[in-house]
PDB file of C-alpha atoms in Angstrom:
ATOM      1  CA  MET A  90      16.044-270.865  29.727  1.00  0.00           C
ATOM      2  CA  SER A  91      17.447-267.490  28.605  1.00  0.00           C
ATOM      3  CA  LYS A  92      20.984-267.171  27.254  1.00  0.00           C
ATOM      4  CA  LYS A  93      21.945-265.103  30.310  1.00  0.00           C
ATOM      5  CA  LYS A  94      20.730-267.750  32.744  1.00  0.00           C
ATOM      6  CA  ALA A  95      22.403-270.498  30.732  1.00  0.00           C
ATOM      7  CA  LEU A  96      25.744-268.663  30.878  1.00  0.00           C
ATOM      8  CA  LEU A  97      25.381-268.147  34.644  1.00  0.00           C
ATOM      9  CA  VAL A  98      24.726-271.863  35.160  1.00  0.00           C
ATOM     10  CA  LEU A  99      27.692-272.695  32.920  1.00  0.00           C
ATOM     11  CA  PHE A 100      29.959-270.365  34.920  1.00  0.00           C
ATOM     12  CA  TYR A 101      28.765-271.786  38.251  1.00  0.00           C
ATOM     13  CA  LEU A 102      29.359-275.371  37.173  1.00  0.00           C
ATOM     14  CA  THR A 103      32.811-274.463  35.860  1.00  0.00           C
ATOM     15  CA  VAL A 104      33.787-272.907  39.212  1.00  0.00           C
ATOM     16  CA  LEU A 105      32.535-276.013  41.017  1.00  0.00           C
ATOM     17  CA  SER A 106      34.570-278.238  38.710  1.00  0.00           C
ATOM     18  CA  ILE A 107      37.747-276.432  39.635  1.00  0.00           C
ATOM     19  CA  SER A 108      37.130-276.347  43.408  1.00  0.00           C
ATOM     20  CA  GLY A 109      35.376-279.668  44.020  1.00  0.00           C
ATOM     21  CA  GLN A 110      37.406-282.801  44.571  1.00  0.00           C
ATOM     22  CA  GLU A 111      34.606-285.104  43.372  1.00  0.00           C
ATOM     23  CA  LEU A 112      34.103-283.309  40.054  1.00  0.00           C
ATOM     24  CA  ASN A 113      35.500-284.213  36.640  1.00  0.00           C
ATOM     25  CA  PHE A 114      35.627-281.475  33.992  1.00  0.00           C
ATOM     26  CA  SER A 115      36.448-282.101  30.305  1.00  0.00           C
ATOM     27  CA  PRO A 116      36.336-279.027  28.007  1.00  0.00           C
ATOM     28  CA  ASP A 117      36.679-279.551  24.245  1.00  0.00           C
ATOM     29  CA  VAL A 118      37.034-276.994  21.411  1.00  0.00           C
ATOM     30  CA  VAL A 119      36.835-277.647  17.644  1.00  0.00           C
ATOM     31  CA  LEU A 120      38.148-274.958  15.270  1.00  0.00           C
ATOM     32  CA  GLY A 121      36.453-275.976  12.032  1.00  0.00           C
ATOM     33  CA  ASP A 122      35.964-274.705   8.513  1.00  0.00           C
ATOM     34  CA  ARG A 123      32.306-273.718   9.140  1.00  0.00           C
ATOM     35  CA  SER A 124      32.138-272.950  12.849  1.00  0.00           C
ATOM     36  CA  ILE A 125      33.686-273.042  16.296  1.00  0.00           C
ATOM     37  CA  THR A 126      32.312-275.777  18.559  1.00  0.00           C
ATOM     38  CA  TYR A 127      32.712-275.748  22.326  1.00  0.00           C
ATOM     39  CA  ASN A 128      31.506-278.594  24.525  1.00  0.00           C
ATOM     40  CA  HIS A 129      32.196-279.917  27.985  1.00  0.00           C
ATOM     41  CA  LEU A 130      31.168-282.678  30.355  1.00  0.00           C
ATOM     42  CA  ILE A 131      31.055-281.966  34.080  1.00  0.00           C
ATOM     43  CA  LYS A 132      30.399-285.023  36.225  1.00  0.00           C
ATOM     44  CA  TYR A 133      29.945-285.300  39.979  1.00  0.00           C
ATOM     45  CA  SER A 134      29.793-288.637  41.803  1.00  0.00           C
ATOM     46  CA  ILE A 135      27.395-288.444  44.747  1.00  0.00           C
ATOM     47  CA  SER A 136      28.063-292.061  45.736  1.00  0.00           C
ATOM     48  CA  PRO A 137      29.386-295.214  44.030  1.00  0.00           C
ATOM     49  CA  LYS A 138      25.947-295.693  42.431  1.00  0.00           C
ATOM     50  CA  LEU A 139      24.623-292.126  42.021  1.00  0.00           C
ATOM     51  CA  SER A 140      26.030-289.342  39.843  1.00  0.00           C
ATOM     52  CA  VAL A 141      24.957-286.145  38.106  1.00  0.00           C
ATOM     53  CA  ASP A 142      26.461-284.554  35.022  1.00  0.00           C
ATOM     54  CA  ASN A 143      26.123-281.551  32.773  1.00  0.00           C
ATOM     55  CA  LEU A 144      26.793-281.842  29.037  1.00  0.00           C
ATOM     56  CA  THR A 145      26.935-278.530  27.165  1.00  0.00           C
ATOM     57  CA  LEU A 146      27.586-277.808  23.491  1.00  0.00           C
ATOM     58  CA  PHE A 147      27.576-274.541  21.535  1.00  0.00           C
ATOM     59  CA  ASP A 148      28.295-274.510  17.794  1.00  0.00           C
ATOM     60  CA  THR A 149      28.636-270.976  16.357  1.00  0.00           C
ATOM     61  CA  GLU A 150      29.145-270.170  12.669  1.00  0.00           C
ATOM     62  CA  TYR A 151      31.768-267.628  11.634  1.00  0.00           C
ATOM     63  CA  GLU A 152      29.632-265.602   9.224  1.00  0.00           C
ATOM     64  CA  GLU A 153      25.940-266.315   9.937  1.00  0.00           C
ATOM     65  CA  ASP A 154      23.680-267.143  12.885  1.00  0.00           C
ATOM     66  CA  THR A 155      21.117-269.220  10.978  1.00  0.00           C
ATOM     67  CA  ASN A 156      22.734-272.595  11.734  1.00  0.00           C
ATOM     68  CA  ASN A 157      23.937-272.151  15.304  1.00  0.00           C
ATOM     69  CA  ILE A 158      23.487-275.292  17.426  1.00  0.00           C
ATOM     70  CA  TYR A 159      23.037-275.459  21.182  1.00  0.00           C
ATOM     71  CA  PHE A 160      22.659-278.370  23.593  1.00  0.00           C
ATOM     72  CA  VAL A 161      22.533-278.258  27.405  1.00  0.00           C
ATOM     73  CA  ARG A 162      21.641-281.441  29.287  1.00  0.00           C
ATOM     74  CA  ASN A 163      21.557-282.080  33.029  1.00  0.00           C
ATOM     75  CA  ASN A 164      21.524-285.791  33.759  1.00  0.00           C
ATOM     76  CA  PHE A 165      20.981-287.926  36.879  1.00  0.00           C
ATOM     77  CA  SER A 166      22.276-291.518  36.771  1.00  0.00           C
ATOM     78  CA  TYR A 167      21.782-294.594  38.925  1.00  0.00           C
ATOM     79  CA  GLN A 168      24.280-297.396  38.332  1.00  0.00           C
ATOM     80  CA  PHE A 169      22.786-300.854  38.820  1.00  0.00           C
ATOM     81  CA  ASN A 170      26.196-302.478  38.281  1.00  0.00           C
ATOM     82  CA  LYS A 171      29.435-301.739  36.428  1.00  0.00           C
ATOM     83  CA  LYS A 172      27.712-301.948  33.032  1.00  0.00           C
ATOM     84  CA  ILE A 173      24.029-300.951  33.366  1.00  0.00           C
ATOM     85  CA  THR A 174      22.840-297.425  34.220  1.00  0.00           C
ATOM     86  CA  LEU A 175      19.425-295.754  34.466  1.00  0.00           C
ATOM     87  CA  ASN A 176      19.409-292.107  33.328  1.00  0.00           C
ATOM     88  CA  THR A 177      16.924-289.257  33.630  1.00  0.00           C
ATOM     89  CA  ALA A 178      17.726-285.911  32.021  1.00  0.00           C
ATOM     90  CA  ILE A 179      16.295-282.466  31.311  1.00  0.00           C
ATOM     91  CA  GLY A 180      17.718-279.746  29.108  1.00  0.00           C
ATOM     92  CA  VAL A 181      17.416-277.501  26.075  1.00  0.00           C
ATOM     93  CA  LYS A 182      18.481-278.067  22.488  1.00  0.00           C
ATOM     94  CA  ASN A 183      17.348-276.977  19.027  1.00  0.00           C
ATOM     95  CA  PRO A 184      14.415-276.202  18.969  1.00  0.00           C
ATOM     96  CA  GLY A 185      13.623-276.088  22.722  1.00  0.00           C
ATOM     97  CA  ALA A 186      13.289-277.869  26.082  1.00  0.00           C
ATOM     98  CA  PHE A 187      13.381-281.673  26.361  1.00  0.00           C
ATOM     99  CA  CYS A 188      13.405-284.499  28.903  1.00  0.00           C
ATOM    100  CA  THR A 189      14.754-288.033  28.529  1.00  0.00           C
ATOM    101  CA  VAL A 190      14.587-291.385  30.328  1.00  0.00           C
ATOM    102  CA  SER A 191      17.057-294.032  29.151  1.00  0.00           C
ATOM    103  CA  LEU A 192      19.096-297.127  29.947  1.00  0.00           C
ATOM    104  CA  GLY A 193      22.809-297.261  29.273  1.00  0.00           C
ATOM    105  CA  PHE A 194      25.313-300.074  28.745  1.00  0.00           C
ATOM    106  CA  THR A 195      29.049-299.454  29.225  1.00  0.00           C
ATOM    107  CA  SER A 196      32.090-301.661  28.677  1.00  0.00           C
ATOM    108  CA  LYS A 197      35.607-300.513  29.571  1.00  0.00           C
ATOM    109  CA  THR A 198      39.149-301.839  29.477  1.00  0.00           C
ATOM    110  CA  THR A 199      42.482-300.057  29.908  1.00  0.00           C
ATOM    111  CA  ASN A 200      42.571-298.531  26.406  1.00  0.00           C
ATOM    112  CA  PHE A 201      39.027-299.104  25.157  1.00  0.00           C
ATOM    113  CA  SER A 202      35.535-297.960  26.096  1.00  0.00           C
ATOM    114  CA  PHE A 203      32.128-298.484  24.530  1.00  0.00           C
ATOM    115  CA  ALA A 204      28.791-297.038  25.647  1.00  0.00           C
ATOM    116  CA  TYR A 205      25.307-297.507  24.199  1.00  0.00           C
ATOM    117  CA  THR A 206      22.255-295.626  25.489  1.00  0.00           C
ATOM    118  CA  ALA A 207      18.626-295.937  24.380  1.00  0.00           C
ATOM    119  CA  GLY A 208      15.408-294.415  25.672  1.00  0.00           C
ATOM    120  CA  SER A 209      12.516-292.027  25.163  1.00  0.00           C
ATOM    121  CA  THR A 210      12.856-288.263  24.697  1.00  0.00           C
ATOM    122  CA  TYR A 211      10.035-285.732  24.836  1.00  0.00           C
ATOM    123  CA  GLN A 212      10.488-282.509  22.861  1.00  0.00           C
ATOM    124  CA  LYS A 213       7.246-281.326  21.272  1.00  0.00           C
ATOM    125  CA  GLY A 214       6.343-285.024  21.048  1.00  0.00           C
ATOM    126  CA  PHE A 215       7.978-288.343  21.909  1.00  0.00           C
ATOM    127  CA  SER A 216      10.902-289.878  20.034  1.00  0.00           C
ATOM    128  CA  PHE A 217      13.134-292.908  20.427  1.00  0.00           C
ATOM    129  CA  GLU A 218      16.680-291.713  21.075  1.00  0.00           C
ATOM    130  CA  GLN A 219      19.841-293.794  20.996  1.00  0.00           C
ATOM    131  CA  SER A 220      23.525-292.967  21.151  1.00  0.00           C
ATOM    132  CA  VAL A 221      26.831-294.781  20.769  1.00  0.00           C
ATOM    133  CA  VAL A 222      30.214-293.643  22.085  1.00  0.00           C
ATOM    134  CA  PHE A 223      33.395-295.507  21.135  1.00  0.00           C
ATOM    135  CA  SER A 224      36.860-294.560  22.374  1.00  0.00           C
ATOM    136  CA  TYR A 225      40.248-296.207  21.768  1.00  0.00           C
ATOM    137  CA  THR A 226      43.543-294.947  23.227  1.00  0.00           C
ATOM    138  CA  PRO A 227      46.422-297.256  22.206  1.00  0.00           C
ATOM    139  CA  ASP A 228      49.843-296.791  23.803  1.00  0.00           C
ATOM    140  CA  LEU A 229      52.376-295.191  21.430  1.00  0.00           C
ATOM    141  CA  GLY A 230      55.321-295.003  23.802  1.00  0.00           C
ATOM    142  CA  HIS A 231      57.287-292.006  25.153  1.00  0.00           C
ATOM    143  CA  GLY A 232      54.336-290.981  27.294  1.00  0.00           C
ATOM    144  CA  LEU A 233      52.002-290.674  24.299  1.00  0.00           C
ATOM    145  CA  LYS A 234      48.727-292.369  23.452  1.00  0.00           C
ATOM    146  CA  GLY A 235      46.683-292.439  20.303  1.00  0.00           C
ATOM    147  CA  TYR A 236      43.119-291.142  20.496  1.00  0.00           C
ATOM    148  CA  ILE A 237      40.181-292.343  18.404  1.00  0.00           C
ATOM    149  CA  ASN A 238      36.697-291.281  19.477  1.00  0.00           C
ATOM    150  CA  LEU A 239      33.302-291.652  17.794  1.00  0.00           C
ATOM    151  CA  LEU A 240      29.969-290.285  19.021  1.00  0.00           C
ATOM    152  CA  ALA A 241      26.729-290.926  17.113  1.00  0.00           C
ATOM    153  CA  THR A 242      23.154-290.144  18.153  1.00  0.00           C
ATOM    154  CA  ALA A 243      19.772-290.470  16.446  1.00  0.00           C
ATOM    155  CA  ASN A 244      16.190-289.451  17.247  1.00  0.00           C
ATOM    156  CA  ILE A 245      13.375-291.312  15.480  1.00  0.00           C
ATOM    157  CA  ASN A 246       9.621-290.702  15.760  1.00  0.00           C
ATOM    158  CA  ALA A 247       6.490-291.313  13.677  1.00  0.00           C
ATOM    159  CA  ASP A 248       7.706-288.762  11.123  1.00  0.00           C
ATOM    160  CA  GLY A 249      11.051-290.510  10.646  1.00  0.00           C
ATOM    161  CA  TYR A 250      14.631-289.481  11.382  1.00  0.00           C
ATOM    162  CA  THR A 251      14.163-286.130  13.120  1.00  0.00           C
ATOM    163  CA  ARG A 252      17.678-285.434  14.423  1.00  0.00           C
ATOM    164  CA  GLY A 253      21.082-287.019  14.233  1.00  0.00           C
ATOM    165  CA  LEU A 254      24.730-286.211  14.736  1.00  0.00           C
ATOM    166  CA  GLN A 255      28.091-287.879  14.359  1.00  0.00           C
ATOM    167  CA  GLN A 256      31.356-286.614  15.832  1.00  0.00           C
ATOM    168  CA  PHE A 257      34.666-288.254  14.947  1.00  0.00           C
ATOM    169  CA  LYS A 258      38.045-287.349  16.438  1.00  0.00           C
ATOM    170  CA  ILE A 259      41.517-288.783  15.880  1.00  0.00           C
ATOM    171  CA  GLY A 260      44.657-287.477  17.514  1.00  0.00           C
ATOM    172  CA  ILE A 261      47.373-287.765  20.141  1.00  0.00           C
ATOM    173  CA  ARG A 262      47.040-287.739  23.919  1.00  0.00           C
ATOM    174  CA  LYS A 263      49.774-286.687  26.326  1.00  0.00           C
ATOM    175  CA  LYS A 264      48.705-286.948  29.963  1.00  0.00           C
ATOM    176  CA  ARG A 265      45.538-284.812  30.206  1.00  0.00           C
ATOM    177  CA  LEU A 266      45.835-282.971  26.873  1.00  0.00           C
ATOM    178  CA  ILE A 267      44.424-284.345  23.612  1.00  0.00           C
ATOM    179  CA  THR A 268      44.682-282.729  20.165  1.00  0.00           C
ATOM    180  CA  GLY A 269      44.111-283.766  16.562  1.00  0.00           C
ATOM    181  CA  LEU A 270      41.550-283.732  13.739  1.00  0.00           C
ATOM    182  CA  ALA A 271      37.773-283.562  14.152  1.00  0.00           C
ATOM    183  CA  LEU A 272      34.742-284.047  11.908  1.00  0.00           C
ATOM    184  CA  ASN A 273      31.237-283.049  13.071  1.00  0.00           C
ATOM    185  CA  LEU A 274      28.129-283.996  11.067  1.00  0.00           C
ATOM    186  CA  ASP A 275      24.558-282.898  11.880  1.00  0.00           C
ATOM    187  CA  GLN A 276      21.241-283.852  10.273  1.00  0.00           C
ATOM    188  CA  PHE A 277      17.768-282.358  10.807  1.00  0.00           C
ATOM    189  CA  ASN A 278      14.240-283.230   9.579  1.00  0.00           C
ATOM    190  CA  ASN A 279      14.880-286.590   7.870  1.00  0.00           C
ATOM    191  CA  ALA A 280      18.302-285.322   6.755  1.00  0.00           C
ATOM    192  CA  ARG A 281      16.738-282.632   4.546  1.00  0.00           C
ATOM    193  CA  LYS A 282      19.092-280.232   6.298  1.00  0.00           C
ATOM    194  CA  LYS A 283      22.732-281.270   6.766  1.00  0.00           C
ATOM    195  CA  LEU A 284      25.678-279.456   8.330  1.00  0.00           C
ATOM    196  CA  GLN A 285      29.367-280.342   8.334  1.00  0.00           C
ATOM    197  CA  ASN A 286      32.314-278.964  10.277  1.00  0.00           C
ATOM    198  CA  MET A 287      35.903-280.194   9.891  1.00  0.00           C
ATOM    199  CA  GLY A 288      39.009-278.920  11.644  1.00  0.00           C
ATOM    200  CA  MET A 289      41.336-279.190  14.619  1.00  0.00           C
ATOM    201  CA  PHE A 290      40.284-280.012  18.160  1.00  0.00           C
ATOM    202  CA  LEU A 291      41.777-279.473  21.591  1.00  0.00           C
ATOM    203  CA  LYS A 292      40.553-281.318  24.680  1.00  0.00           C
ATOM    204  CA  TYR A 293      41.724-281.247  28.285  1.00  0.00           C
ATOM    205  CA  ASN A 294      40.680-283.626  31.071  1.00  0.00           C
ATOM    206  CA  LEU A 295      40.781-282.028  34.524  1.00  0.00           C
TER     207      LEU A 295
END
């Protein structure tokens, strides 16, 4: 997919998120010491069991273009019950197109959520991909909540640890707006290449 087409798709999905009643849109920006990171999740519920979502991430360095990171994934999910989900996804990420089939487990309470997903990804060969998302939002009073969020993913194939990332955020939430500190870590090719980005983040849940 060309950059122009990707931007058109991004714009179209953003317009839908604003006008559609069944859509959830969560944009997130990190202003870090190495780069600016933008990501969003757009989710549409077709029925109580079926949903589609778009996850997009662009990480752009301030001074160079050698370490820019991109990730666009379009995912279709079937929910067997409140905790187990079957996912199929296609998209593009460094270094190209990919497709994934996975199973997900989710556990939620009022202030806590945990999700684990594992499956097979094909991108110039097969790899075992797994991800963990942990979120905790304790009540602080006066309409405020704390916000602790951790995302970690890893791809492993016959050559070892091909790709991994960890994103950690801690901050304050007031209604739909969340802000605080963020740390993004990326590893490539058995961690021979590592990137780090630390700074402030701003997230809004529409």
